[in-house]
Coordinates of C-alpha atoms in Angstrom, one line a residue:
Chain A
M1234 CA 26.9 32.3 -82.0
K1235 CA 27.7 30.5 -78.8
F1236 CA 23.6 31.3 -76.5
N1237 CA 23.7 30.5 -73.3
K1238 CA 19.8 30.0 -71.0
F1239 CA 19.1 32.3 -68.0
E1240 CA 16.6 33.8 -65.9
T1241 CA 17.4 37.1 -64.3
V1242 CA 15.2 38.5 -62.4
I1243 CA 14.6 42.5 -61.4
V1244 CA 12.6 44.0 -58.5
I1245 CA 11.6 47.4 -59.0
R1246 CA 10.1 50.1 -58.0
T1247 CA 6.3 50.4 -56.1
D1248 CA 5.5 53.8 -56.4
I1249 CA 5.5 53.8 -60.4
T1250 CA 2.1 53.6 -61.9
E1251 CA 2.1 51.2 -65.2
D1252 CA 3.1 52.8 -67.6
T1253 CA 6.8 53.1 -66.1
I1254 CA 7.0 49.5 -66.0
E1255 CA 6.2 49.0 -69.8
A1256 CA 8.8 51.4 -70.1
F1257 CA 10.6 49.8 -67.7
H1258 CA 10.1 46.4 -69.4
A1259 CA 10.8 47.8 -73.6
K1260 CA 14.6 48.8 -72.2
V1261 CA 15.0 45.8 -70.9
F1262 CA 13.9 44.0 -73.7
D1263 CA 15.4 46.0 -76.2
T1264 CA 18.9 46.2 -75.1
L1265 CA 18.3 42.3 -74.9
K1266 CA 17.8 42.0 -78.8
R1267 CA 20.4 44.5 -79.6
L1268 CA 22.8 42.5 -77.3
G1269 CA 21.5 39.4 -78.9
G1270 CA 19.1 37.7 -76.8
H1271 CA 16.3 36.0 -77.6
E1272 CA 13.7 36.0 -74.6
V1273 CA 11.9 33.1 -74.5
K1274 CA 9.6 34.5 -71.4
F1275 CA 8.7 37.3 -69.3
E1276 CA 7.0 37.3 -66.4
V1277 CA 5.7 40.1 -63.8
W1278 CA 4.7 38.4 -60.8
G1279 CA 3.6 41.4 -59.2
K1280 CA 4.9 43.4 -56.3
R1281 CA 5.5 41.7 -52.9
K1282 CA 6.6 42.4 -49.2
L1283 CA 10.5 42.1 -49.4
A1284 CA 12.7 40.8 -46.6
Y1285 CA 14.0 43.4 -45.5
E1286 CA 14.0 46.9 -46.7
I1287 CA 16.1 48.4 -49.7
K1288 CA 16.6 52.4 -50.1
K1289 CA 14.0 52.8 -47.6
N1290 CA 11.5 50.8 -50.1
M1291 CA 9.7 47.7 -47.8
K1292 CA 7.5 46.5 -51.6
G1293 CA 9.0 45.6 -55.0
I1294 CA 8.2 44.5 -57.9
Y1295 CA 9.2 41.4 -59.2
I1296 CA 9.6 40.5 -63.1
Y1297 CA 11.2 37.4 -64.3
Y1298 CA 12.9 36.9 -68.3
L1299 CA 13.9 34.1 -69.7
Y1300 CA 16.3 34.3 -71.7
L1301 CA 18.8 33.5 -74.5
A1302 CA 21.9 35.3 -75.5
P1303 CA 25.1 35.8 -75.7
P1304 CA 27.6 35.5 -72.9
A1305 CA 28.3 38.5 -73.0
A1306 CA 25.5 40.5 -73.2
I1307 CA 24.9 39.9 -70.1
D1308 CA 27.7 41.9 -69.0
E1309 CA 26.3 44.8 -70.5
L1310 CA 22.7 44.0 -69.3
E1311 CA 23.8 44.0 -66.3
R1312 CA 25.4 47.6 -65.9
S1313 CA 22.2 49.5 -67.4
L1314 CA 20.4 48.1 -64.6
R1315 CA 22.8 49.1 -62.3
L1316 CA 22.6 52.7 -63.7
N1317 CA 19.0 52.1 -63.9
E1318 CA 16.8 54.6 -60.8
L1319 CA 14.0 52.3 -60.2
V1320 CA 16.3 49.2 -60.5
L1321 CA 16.6 47.4 -56.4
R1322 CA 17.6 44.1 -56.9
F1323 CA 18.4 41.4 -59.7
L1324 CA 20.0 38.5 -59.9
T1325 CA 20.9 36.9 -62.9
V1326 CA 21.3 32.6 -62.5
H1327 CA 23.5 30.8 -66.1
L1328 CA 20.9 27.9 -66.4
A1329 CA 22.1 25.9 -69.6
E1330 CA 25.6 26.9 -72.2
N1331 CA 26.1 26.4 -76.0
V1332 CA 22.3 26.3 -76.6
D1333 CA 20.8 27.0 -80.3
P1334 CA 18.1 29.1 -80.9
D1335 CA 16.5 28.2 -84.4
N1336 CA 16.3 24.8 -82.7
Y1337 CA 15.5 25.4 -78.8
D1338 CA 11.7 24.5 -78.7
L1339 CA 10.1 27.7 -77.4
M1340 CA 7.1 25.9 -76.5
S1341 CA 8.3 23.8 -73.5
E1342 CA 9.2 26.5 -71.5
A1343 CA 5.6 28.2 -72.1
D1344 CA 4.0 25.8 -70.5
L1345 CA 6.2 25.3 -68.1
S1346 CA 4.3 26.1 -65.2
F1347 CA 7.2 26.3 -63.0
K1348 CA 6.8 27.0 -58.9
R1349 CA 5.9 30.8 -58.7
M1350 CA 6.3 32.7 -55.3
R1351 CA 3.1 34.3 -53.1
T1352 CA 2.4 37.6 -54.1
E1353 CA 0.1 40.7 -52.3
E1354 CA -2.6 39.4 -54.3
D1355 CA -2.2 36.2 -53.5
E1356 CA -2.5 37.1 -50.1
A1357 CA -5.5 39.2 -50.1
A1358 CA -6.6 36.2 -51.6
E1359 CA -6.2 33.9 -49.5
E1360 CA -7.0 36.1 -46.9
A1361 CA -10.7 37.1 -48.3
A1362 CA -10.5 32.8 -48.5
K1363 CA -10.1 32.0 -45.4
P1364 CA -10.7 35.0 -43.0
V1365 CA -10.5 33.2 -39.1
V1366 CA -7.1 31.4 -38.8
D1367 CA -5.5 31.9 -35.8
P1368 CA -2.0 32.0 -36.4
N1369 CA -1.2 30.5 -32.6
A1370 CA -2.4 27.3 -33.6
K1371 CA 0.3 24.5 -35.0
P1372 CA 0.8 22.0 -34.8
S1373 CA 2.3 20.2 -31.6
E1374 CA 4.9 17.7 -34.0
S1375 CA 7.3 21.3 -34.2
S1376 CA 11.8 20.4 -35.1
E1377 CA 13.6 20.2 -32.8
A1378 CA 15.7 23.3 -34.1
K1379 CA 13.0 25.1 -34.3
E1380 CA 12.5 24.7 -29.7
G1381 CA 15.7 25.5 -29.5
D1382 CA 15.9 28.7 -31.2
E1383 CA 12.9 30.4 -29.6
D1384 CA 14.4 29.7 -26.4
A1385 CA 17.5 31.6 -27.0
D1386 CA 15.8 34.7 -28.5
E1387 CA 14.5 34.4 -25.5
K1388 CA 17.8 34.3 -23.0
D1389 CA 19.7 37.7 -25.3
E1390 CA 18.2 39.0 -28.4
T1391 CA 21.0 41.3 -29.4
A1392 CA 24.0 38.7 -29.2
E1393 CA 24.1 38.0 -32.8
G1394 CA 27.3 36.2 -33.3
S1395 CA 27.1 33.2 -31.1
D1396 CA 25.4 30.0 -32.5
K1397 CA 22.4 28.8 -30.6
A1398 CA 22.2 25.5 -32.3
E1399 CA 25.9 24.4 -32.2
G1400 CA 25.4 25.6 -28.4
A1401 CA 22.5 23.5 -27.6
T1402 CA 24.4 20.3 -29.1
D1403 CA 28.0 21.0 -26.8
E1404 CA 25.5 21.5 -24.0
S1405 CA 23.6 18.1 -24.3
T1406 CA 27.4 16.2 -25.1
T1407 CA 29.0 17.5 -21.9
R1408 CA 26.2 16.0 -19.6
D1409 CA 26.9 13.2 -21.0
A1410 CA 30.5 13.2 -20.0
E1411 CA 28.9 13.7 -16.3
Chain B
M1198 CA 27.6 2.3 -30.7
A1199 CA 24.0 3.3 -32.6
A1200 CA 22.6 2.1 -29.1
M1201 CA 24.9 4.4 -27.9
I1202 CA 23.1 8.2 -30.2
K1203 CA 19.9 6.3 -29.3
R1204 CA 20.6 6.8 -26.0
K1205 CA 21.8 10.4 -26.3
R1206 CA 18.5 12.4 -27.3
K1207 CA 15.7 12.5 -25.4
G1208 CA 13.8 9.8 -25.5
F1209 CA 13.8 7.7 -28.9
Q1210 CA 13.5 8.7 -32.7
R1211 CA 13.4 8.3 -35.9
R1212 CA 16.9 9.2 -38.6
K1213 CA 15.1 11.9 -39.9
V1214 CA 15.0 10.8 -44.0
C1215 CA 15.5 14.1 -46.2
P1216 CA 12.2 15.4 -47.3
F1217 CA 13.7 16.4 -50.8
C1218 CA 14.6 13.3 -52.1
V1219 CA 11.2 11.7 -50.7
N1220 CA 9.2 14.0 -52.6
A1221 CA 10.5 14.7 -55.9
T1222 CA 7.7 17.5 -56.4
M1223 CA 9.1 19.8 -53.9
I1224 CA 11.9 21.4 -56.3
I1225 CA 15.1 23.9 -54.0
D1226 CA 14.7 27.0 -55.9
Y1227 CA 15.4 31.4 -55.1
K1228 CA 11.5 31.7 -56.8
S1229 CA 9.7 29.6 -54.0
P1230 CA 10.7 31.0 -50.6
E1231 CA 8.2 29.2 -48.8
I1232 CA 9.3 26.0 -49.3
L1233 CA 12.7 27.6 -48.4
R1234 CA 11.1 29.0 -45.9
K1235 CA 11.3 25.8 -43.5
F1236 CA 15.2 25.4 -43.8
V1237 CA 15.8 28.6 -42.2
T1238 CA 15.6 29.7 -38.8
E1239 CA 13.2 32.0 -37.3
R1240 CA 15.7 34.3 -36.4
G1241 CA 17.1 34.1 -40.4
R1242 CA 19.8 31.5 -40.2
I1243 CA 19.9 29.0 -42.2
V1244 CA 18.7 24.7 -40.7
P1245 CA 22.6 22.9 -40.5
R1246 CA 22.1 19.3 -42.1
R1247 CA 22.3 17.2 -38.2
I1248 CA 18.8 19.1 -37.4
S1249 CA 16.1 19.1 -40.5
G1250 CA 17.5 16.3 -41.5
V1251 CA 18.4 16.9 -44.9
C1252 CA 21.3 15.5 -47.5
A1253 CA 24.2 16.2 -48.0
K1254 CA 23.9 16.8 -51.0
H1255 CA 19.7 18.7 -50.8
Q1256 CA 21.5 20.4 -48.9
R1257 CA 24.1 22.2 -50.9
A1258 CA 22.1 22.8 -53.4
L1259 CA 20.0 24.6 -51.1
T1260 CA 22.2 27.0 -49.2
V1261 CA 22.6 27.8 -53.2
E1262 CA 19.1 28.7 -53.9
I1263 CA 18.0 30.3 -49.9
K1264 CA 21.4 32.6 -50.2
R1265 CA 20.2 33.3 -54.0
A1266 CA 16.9 34.3 -52.4
R1267 CA 18.1 36.2 -50.2
T1268 CA 19.6 39.2 -52.4
L1269 CA 16.0 39.3 -54.1
A1270 CA 14.7 40.2 -50.3
L1271 CA 12.6 37.1 -50.6
L1272 CA 14.9 35.2 -47.6
P1273 CA 15.7 37.9 -44.8
F1274 CA 19.6 37.2 -44.2
T1275 CA 18.9 38.4 -40.4
T1276 CA 15.4 39.8 -38.4
A1277 CA 17.2 42.7 -37.1
N1278 CA 15.9 45.1 -40.0
M1279 CA 13.6 43.1 -40.8
I1280 CA 10.1 45.1 -41.8
K1281 CA 7.5 44.3 -39.6

């Protein structure tokens, strides 16, 4: 049987209990097993503020799976995720093809210390570590991109489509032409 | 020709080098939005290569990962509907 390596990140709602998360994980796990998947790694990243509102939710719990599964299993897994009301978002990334699960070295993944993103707990811990930090005291060597963007923001807050960076360079080139 | 390009800029500026080529520990991954955030404007747009100095290969990877991060709400599409 052909196995591919996938990783899936699932964002679920925060207004649920630990038990519900457990139950949710069990369900996903079962689905994976049933479809012939081999779970390699499972991790709960924790609660995190969303960059934008999803179904009136401001925060989400991020869960990460790394597994080997036949390609057809993904359709079924994603279908079940789509039906689950707890799920706000999910993303499956195809990592490798034709992995043999029998010879696959699970330990190589077990100590894989990928850069995990920061969650609320991390932020709280950091806040406690250094309470007085001036957010305005940024280093002065900020890039020209940043400065240009800020200027444009001040000019018109509503003009969404205009390409600010492009506009800036156009200006400079016309000036040069003169 | 090179001198002309130099003159166009306000003052002298060194050619930027791709931060991902210089630092191999900096991995482009949708799972580390803190790194991706440096290559996105304050309003959430992807910073063009000519501004950030990222090489073509890494800019391609960066674009994909930023878009992945956006679908997971790790990065904003736009700040218009930002959670404050």
